[in-house]
PDB file of C-alpha atoms in Angstrom:
ATOM      1  CA  MET A   1      44.742  -1.175  44.575  1.00  0.00           C
ATOM      2  CA  ASN A   2      42.567  -2.246  47.454  1.00  0.00           C
ATOM      3  CA  ILE A   3      39.786  -4.790  47.021  1.00  0.00           C
ATOM      4  CA  VAL A   4      36.925  -2.231  47.343  1.00  0.00           C
ATOM      5  CA  LYS A   5      38.310   0.002  44.561  1.00  0.00           C
ATOM      6  CA  GLN A   6      38.948  -3.044  42.424  1.00  0.00           C
ATOM      7  CA  ASN A   7      35.372  -4.305  42.926  1.00  0.00           C
ATOM      8  CA  ASN A   8      33.955  -0.845  42.111  1.00  0.00           C
ATOM      9  CA  THR A   9      36.022  -0.698  38.926  1.00  0.00           C
ATOM     10  CA  VAL A  10      34.809  -4.137  37.851  1.00  0.00           C
ATOM     11  CA  LEU A  11      31.201  -3.144  38.638  1.00  0.00           C
ATOM     12  CA  ILE A  12      31.490   0.055  36.596  1.00  0.00           C
ATOM     13  CA  LEU A  13      33.022  -1.800  33.647  1.00  0.00           C
ATOM     14  CA  LEU A  14      30.297  -4.464  33.749  1.00  0.00           C
ATOM     15  CA  THR A  15      27.588  -1.777  33.854  1.00  0.00           C
ATOM     16  CA  ILE A  16      29.089  -0.015  30.831  1.00  0.00           C
ATOM     17  CA  PHE A  17      29.419  -3.320  28.970  1.00  0.00           C
ATOM     18  CA  PHE A  18      25.815  -4.432  29.583  1.00  0.00           C
ATOM     19  CA  THR A  19      24.404  -0.974  28.842  1.00  0.00           C
ATOM     20  CA  THR A  20      26.197  -0.819  25.495  1.00  0.00           C
ATOM     21  CA  GLN A  21      25.170  -4.396  24.672  1.00  0.00           C
ATOM     22  CA  ILE A  22      21.512  -3.564  25.297  1.00  0.00           C
ATOM     23  CA  THR A  23      21.793  -0.425  23.158  1.00  0.00           C
ATOM     24  CA  PHE A  24      23.571  -2.199  20.329  1.00  0.00           C
ATOM     25  CA  ALA A  25      21.156  -5.132  20.562  1.00  0.00           C
ATOM     26  CA  GLN A  26      18.314  -2.926  19.372  1.00  0.00           C
ATOM     27  CA  SER A  27      17.478  -3.432  15.733  1.00  0.00           C
ATOM     28  CA  VAL A  28      17.440  -0.511  13.317  1.00  0.00           C
ATOM     29  CA  GLU A  29      13.660  -0.898  13.200  1.00  0.00           C
ATOM     30  CA  GLN A  30      13.399  -0.612  16.993  1.00  0.00           C
ATOM     31  CA  GLN A  31      15.660   2.455  17.011  1.00  0.00           C
ATOM     32  CA  GLU A  32      13.608   4.163  14.300  1.00  0.00           C
ATOM     33  CA  MET A  33      10.279   3.247  15.904  1.00  0.00           C
ATOM     34  CA  ALA A  34      11.517   4.643  19.234  1.00  0.00           C
ATOM     35  CA  LYS A  35      11.464   8.066  17.537  1.00  0.00           C
ATOM     36  CA  LEU A  36       7.660   7.745  17.532  1.00  0.00           C
ATOM     37  CA  SER A  37       7.407   7.291  21.316  1.00  0.00           C
ATOM     38  CA  PHE A  38       5.533  10.622  21.510  1.00  0.00           C
ATOM     39  CA  MET A  39       2.514   8.786  20.055  1.00  0.00           C
ATOM     40  CA  ILE A  40       2.393   5.981  22.629  1.00  0.00           C
ATOM     41  CA  GLY A  41      -0.431   6.096  25.176  1.00  0.00           C
ATOM     42  CA  ASP A  42      -4.168   6.397  25.630  1.00  0.00           C
ATOM     43  CA  TRP A  43      -5.573   9.633  24.263  1.00  0.00           C
ATOM     44  CA  LYS A  44      -8.894  11.439  24.473  1.00  0.00           C
ATOM     45  CA  GLY A  45      -9.999  14.713  22.947  1.00  0.00           C
ATOM     46  CA  THR A  46     -11.876  16.371  20.151  1.00  0.00           C
ATOM     47  CA  GLY A  47     -11.548  16.704  16.443  1.00  0.00           C
ATOM     48  CA  SER A  48     -12.904  18.913  13.733  1.00  0.00           C
ATOM     49  CA  SER A  49     -13.454  18.548  10.039  1.00  0.00           C
ATOM     50  CA  LEU A  50     -12.425  21.713   8.305  1.00  0.00           C
ATOM     51  CA  PRO A  51     -13.566  24.319   7.575  1.00  0.00           C
ATOM     52  CA  LYS A  52     -14.923  24.351  11.165  1.00  0.00           C
ATOM     53  CA  GLU A  53     -17.849  26.656  10.420  1.00  0.00           C
ATOM     54  CA  GLU A  54     -19.329  23.894   8.247  1.00  0.00           C
ATOM     55  CA  ASN A  55     -18.754  21.027  10.712  1.00  0.00           C
ATOM     56  CA  LYS A  56     -19.420  20.271  14.355  1.00  0.00           C
ATOM     57  CA  PRO A  57     -16.614  18.881  16.538  1.00  0.00           C
ATOM     58  CA  TYR A  58     -16.466  15.149  17.287  1.00  0.00           C
ATOM     59  CA  ASP A  59     -15.113  13.116  20.225  1.00  0.00           C
ATOM     60  CA  VAL A  60     -11.914  11.126  19.687  1.00  0.00           C
ATOM     61  CA  LEU A  61     -10.344   8.159  21.485  1.00  0.00           C
ATOM     62  CA  SER A  62      -6.995   6.717  20.412  1.00  0.00           C
ATOM     63  CA  LYS A  63      -4.998   3.851  21.868  1.00  0.00           C
ATOM     64  CA  VAL A  64      -1.401   3.644  20.634  1.00  0.00           C
ATOM     65  CA  ARG A  65       0.935   0.789  21.596  1.00  0.00           C
ATOM     66  CA  TYR A  66       4.223  -0.741  20.553  1.00  0.00           C
ATOM     67  CA  ASP A  67       4.004  -4.354  19.403  1.00  0.00           C
ATOM     68  CA  LEU A  68       6.465  -7.028  18.208  1.00  0.00           C
ATOM     69  CA  ASP A  69       9.222  -5.949  20.586  1.00  0.00           C
ATOM     70  CA  GLY A  70       8.976  -2.303  19.552  1.00  0.00           C
ATOM     71  CA  GLU A  71       9.248  -2.905  15.800  1.00  0.00           C
ATOM     72  CA  LEU A  72       5.603  -2.048  15.152  1.00  0.00           C
ATOM     73  CA  ILE A  73       3.015   0.430  16.401  1.00  0.00           C
ATOM     74  CA  VAL A  74      -0.687  -0.389  16.578  1.00  0.00           C
ATOM     75  CA  LEU A  75      -2.955   2.662  16.636  1.00  0.00           C
ATOM     76  CA  LYS A  76      -6.669   2.161  17.308  1.00  0.00           C
ATOM     77  CA  HIS A  77      -8.834   5.203  16.683  1.00  0.00           C
ATOM     78  CA  ARG A  78     -12.538   5.924  17.239  1.00  0.00           C
ATOM     79  CA  SER A  79     -14.314   9.211  16.487  1.00  0.00           C
ATOM     80  CA  GLN A  80     -17.957   9.875  17.297  1.00  0.00           C
ATOM     81  CA  ARG A  81     -20.291  12.810  16.854  1.00  0.00           C
ATOM     82  CA  GLY A  82     -23.581  12.687  18.743  1.00  0.00           C
ATOM     83  CA  GLY A  83     -23.124   8.977  19.527  1.00  0.00           C
ATOM     84  CA  LYS A  84     -22.652   8.070  15.848  1.00  0.00           C
ATOM     85  CA  SER A  85     -19.392   6.801  14.406  1.00  0.00           C
ATOM     86  CA  VAL A  86     -17.419   9.292  12.345  1.00  0.00           C
ATOM     87  CA  LEU A  87     -14.357   7.092  11.849  1.00  0.00           C
ATOM     88  CA  SER A  88     -12.956   3.804  13.170  1.00  0.00           C
ATOM     89  CA  LEU A  89      -9.402   2.794  12.279  1.00  0.00           C
ATOM     90  CA  HIS A  90      -6.975   0.033  13.137  1.00  0.00           C
ATOM     91  CA  THR A  91      -3.596   1.287  11.978  1.00  0.00           C
ATOM     92  CA  ILE A  92      -0.233  -0.429  11.685  1.00  0.00           C
ATOM     93  CA  ILE A  93       2.967   1.643  11.528  1.00  0.00           C
ATOM     94  CA  TYR A  94       6.394   0.145  10.888  1.00  0.00           C
ATOM     95  CA  TYR A  95       9.840   1.036   9.597  1.00  0.00           C
ATOM     96  CA  ASN A  96      11.521  -0.755   6.681  1.00  0.00           C
ATOM     97  CA  ALA A  97      15.284  -0.522   7.265  1.00  0.00           C
ATOM     98  CA  GLU A  98      16.235  -1.575   3.731  1.00  0.00           C
ATOM     99  CA  GLU A  99      14.110   1.177   2.197  1.00  0.00           C
ATOM    100  CA  GLU A 100      14.753   3.629   5.067  1.00  0.00           C
ATOM    101  CA  GLN A 101      11.021   4.292   5.040  1.00  0.00           C
ATOM    102  CA  TYR A 102       8.107   4.340   7.502  1.00  0.00           C
ATOM    103  CA  TYR A 103       4.853   2.727   6.408  1.00  0.00           C
ATOM    104  CA  TYR A 104       1.410   3.603   7.746  1.00  0.00           C
ATOM    105  CA  TYR A 105      -1.525   1.312   6.952  1.00  0.00           C
ATOM    106  CA  ALA A 106      -4.908   2.564   8.151  1.00  0.00           C
ATOM    107  CA  PHE A 107      -7.455  -0.267   8.041  1.00  0.00           C
ATOM    108  CA  ARG A 108     -11.185   0.407   8.106  1.00  0.00           C
ATOM    109  CA  LYS A 109     -14.309  -1.358   6.882  1.00  0.00           C
ATOM    110  CA  LYS A 110     -13.611  -0.377   3.277  1.00  0.00           C
ATOM    111  CA  GLY A 111     -10.012  -1.671   3.335  1.00  0.00           C
ATOM    112  CA  ALA A 112      -6.563  -0.210   3.910  1.00  0.00           C
ATOM    113  CA  ARG A 113      -5.010   3.083   2.894  1.00  0.00           C
ATOM    114  CA  PRO A 114      -1.235   2.724   2.545  1.00  0.00           C
ATOM    115  CA  PHE A 115       0.889   5.790   3.277  1.00  0.00           C
ATOM    116  CA  THR A 116       4.649   6.230   3.304  1.00  0.00           C
ATOM    117  CA  GLY A 117       6.154   8.306   6.097  1.00  0.00           C
ATOM    118  CA  THR A 118       9.167  10.299   7.169  1.00  0.00           C
ATOM    119  CA  ILE A 119      10.122  12.159  10.311  1.00  0.00           C
ATOM    120  CA  ILE A 120      10.661  15.866   9.792  1.00  0.00           C
ATOM    121  CA  ASP A 121      11.276  18.207  12.739  1.00  0.00           C
ATOM    122  CA  GLY A 122      10.036  15.546  15.190  1.00  0.00           C
ATOM    123  CA  LYS A 123       6.757  15.046  13.283  1.00  0.00           C
ATOM    124  CA  LEU A 124       5.706  11.877  11.505  1.00  0.00           C
ATOM    125  CA  ILE A 125       4.453  12.944   8.083  1.00  0.00           C
ATOM    126  CA  CYS A 126       2.663  10.237   6.101  1.00  0.00           C
ATOM    127  CA  THR A 127       1.760  10.784   2.463  1.00  0.00           C
ATOM    128  CA  ILE A 128      -0.446   9.057  -0.063  1.00  0.00           C
ATOM    129  CA  GLY A 129       0.209  10.254  -3.565  1.00  0.00           C
ATOM    130  CA  ASP A 130       1.436  13.810  -4.009  1.00  0.00           C
ATOM    131  CA  ASP A 131      -1.657  15.622  -2.766  1.00  0.00           C
ATOM    132  CA  TYR A 132      -2.593  14.233   0.686  1.00  0.00           C
ATOM    133  CA  GLN A 133      -0.712  13.865   3.946  1.00  0.00           C
ATOM    134  CA  LEU A 134      -1.271  13.071   7.618  1.00  0.00           C
ATOM    135  CA  VAL A 135       0.857  14.780  10.250  1.00  0.00           C
ATOM    136  CA  PHE A 136       1.405  13.389  13.768  1.00  0.00           C
ATOM    137  CA  GLN A 137       3.119  15.463  16.434  1.00  0.00           C
ATOM    138  CA  ARG A 138       3.239  16.318  20.112  1.00  0.00           C
ATOM    139  CA  THR A 139       2.438  19.976  20.773  1.00  0.00           C
ATOM    140  CA  PRO A 140       4.346  22.101  23.328  1.00  0.00           C
ATOM    141  CA  GLU A 141       1.170  21.989  25.480  1.00  0.00           C
ATOM    142  CA  GLY A 142       1.339  18.163  25.582  1.00  0.00           C
ATOM    143  CA  PHE A 143      -1.409  17.386  23.084  1.00  0.00           C
ATOM    144  CA  PHE A 144      -1.109  14.463  20.696  1.00  0.00           C
ATOM    145  CA  ASN A 145      -2.031  16.223  17.474  1.00  0.00           C
ATOM    146  CA  GLU A 146      -3.003  14.621  14.181  1.00  0.00           C
ATOM    147  CA  TYR A 147      -4.186  16.481  11.141  1.00  0.00           C
ATOM    148  CA  GLY A 148      -4.776  15.822   7.488  1.00  0.00           C
ATOM    149  CA  GLU A 149      -3.891  18.122   4.627  1.00  0.00           C
ATOM    150  CA  LYS A 150      -4.775  18.277   0.946  1.00  0.00           C
ATOM    151  CA  ARG A 151      -2.644  20.102  -1.561  1.00  0.00           C
ATOM    152  CA  VAL A 152      -4.781  22.750  -3.245  1.00  0.00           C
ATOM    153  CA  ASP A 153      -3.119  24.892  -5.912  1.00  0.00           C
ATOM    154  CA  GLY A 154       0.289  23.963  -4.490  1.00  0.00           C
ATOM    155  CA  ILE A 155      -0.628  24.910  -0.877  1.00  0.00           C
ATOM    156  CA  TRP A 156      -1.265  22.443   1.973  1.00  0.00           C
ATOM    157  CA  VAL A 157      -4.771  23.025   3.409  1.00  0.00           C
ATOM    158  CA  LYS A 158      -5.991  21.206   6.562  1.00  0.00           C
ATOM    159  CA  ASN A 159      -9.140  19.119   6.138  1.00  0.00           C
ATOM    160  CA  PHE A 160      -9.320  17.748   9.704  1.00  0.00           C
ATOM    161  CA  GLU A 161      -7.538  18.088  13.038  1.00  0.00           C
ATOM    162  CA  ASP A 162      -7.602  16.071  16.276  1.00  0.00           C
ATOM    163  CA  LEU A 163      -6.207  17.358  19.583  1.00  0.00           C
ATOM    164  CA  LEU A 164      -5.875  14.699  22.280  1.00  0.00           C
ATOM    165  CA  LEU A 165      -4.650  14.602  25.883  1.00  0.00           C
ATOM    166  CA  PRO A 166      -3.517  11.589  27.920  1.00  0.00           C
ATOM    167  CA  THR A 167      -6.327   9.666  29.602  1.00  0.00           C
ATOM    168  CA  SER A 168      -6.729   6.488  31.633  1.00  0.00           C
ATOM    169  CA  GLU A 169      -6.548   3.217  29.763  1.00  0.00           C
ATOM    170  CA  ILE A 170      -8.982   2.915  26.874  1.00  0.00           C
ATOM    171  CA  THR A 171     -10.615  -0.370  25.923  1.00  0.00           C
ATOM    172  CA  PHE A 172     -12.000  -0.986  22.458  1.00  0.00           C
TER     173      PHE A 172
END
C-alpha cells in the first residue's frame, strides 16, 4: 500500500473514532434534551386566550436557550396586551434519566408550577395533574407553537395558544 493510501486510511479511521467518541460522550440527559432543539431560539408572535371572541390577542416574546452543557433548557417568556403584562415566566426544563421523565418548572411572581413531560409525535407535552397540559411543537409552517389545554368532560379543550416566528436576539 502506498503512503498516500495509508495516510488516508489512518485519517478516515481517526475521524470515525473521534466522531463516535463525541457521540458516545453525550450524557443521556444531553441526548434527550437534544430532542427539544425545535424550541431553541428567539421567538416573537401573538397569542390568544380562548375562546378568542371573548379575548383580544396579546404580543409574545420568548427566548429559549440550552444551559449546563445542553442538560437544561431555560425559557424566558413575556406576553403583553396594550403595553400591560399578561404573563412573565422563567422556565426550567430538564430530563431525569433515572425516572425517564422530563420536568418543566414555570416560575413566576407567585411561585413555580411543576409539570412532568413526555415527547409524543415530536411534541413536548407537559402535564400537571390529570386535567391540564401544555403542548410545545414546531408547526410545518415553521412556527414555534405552545398551547394549553384543560380536560372538560373527558375532552381536551384549548384555553390559550401562542404562535411565534424566529426573530433577532431578544433581551429581557
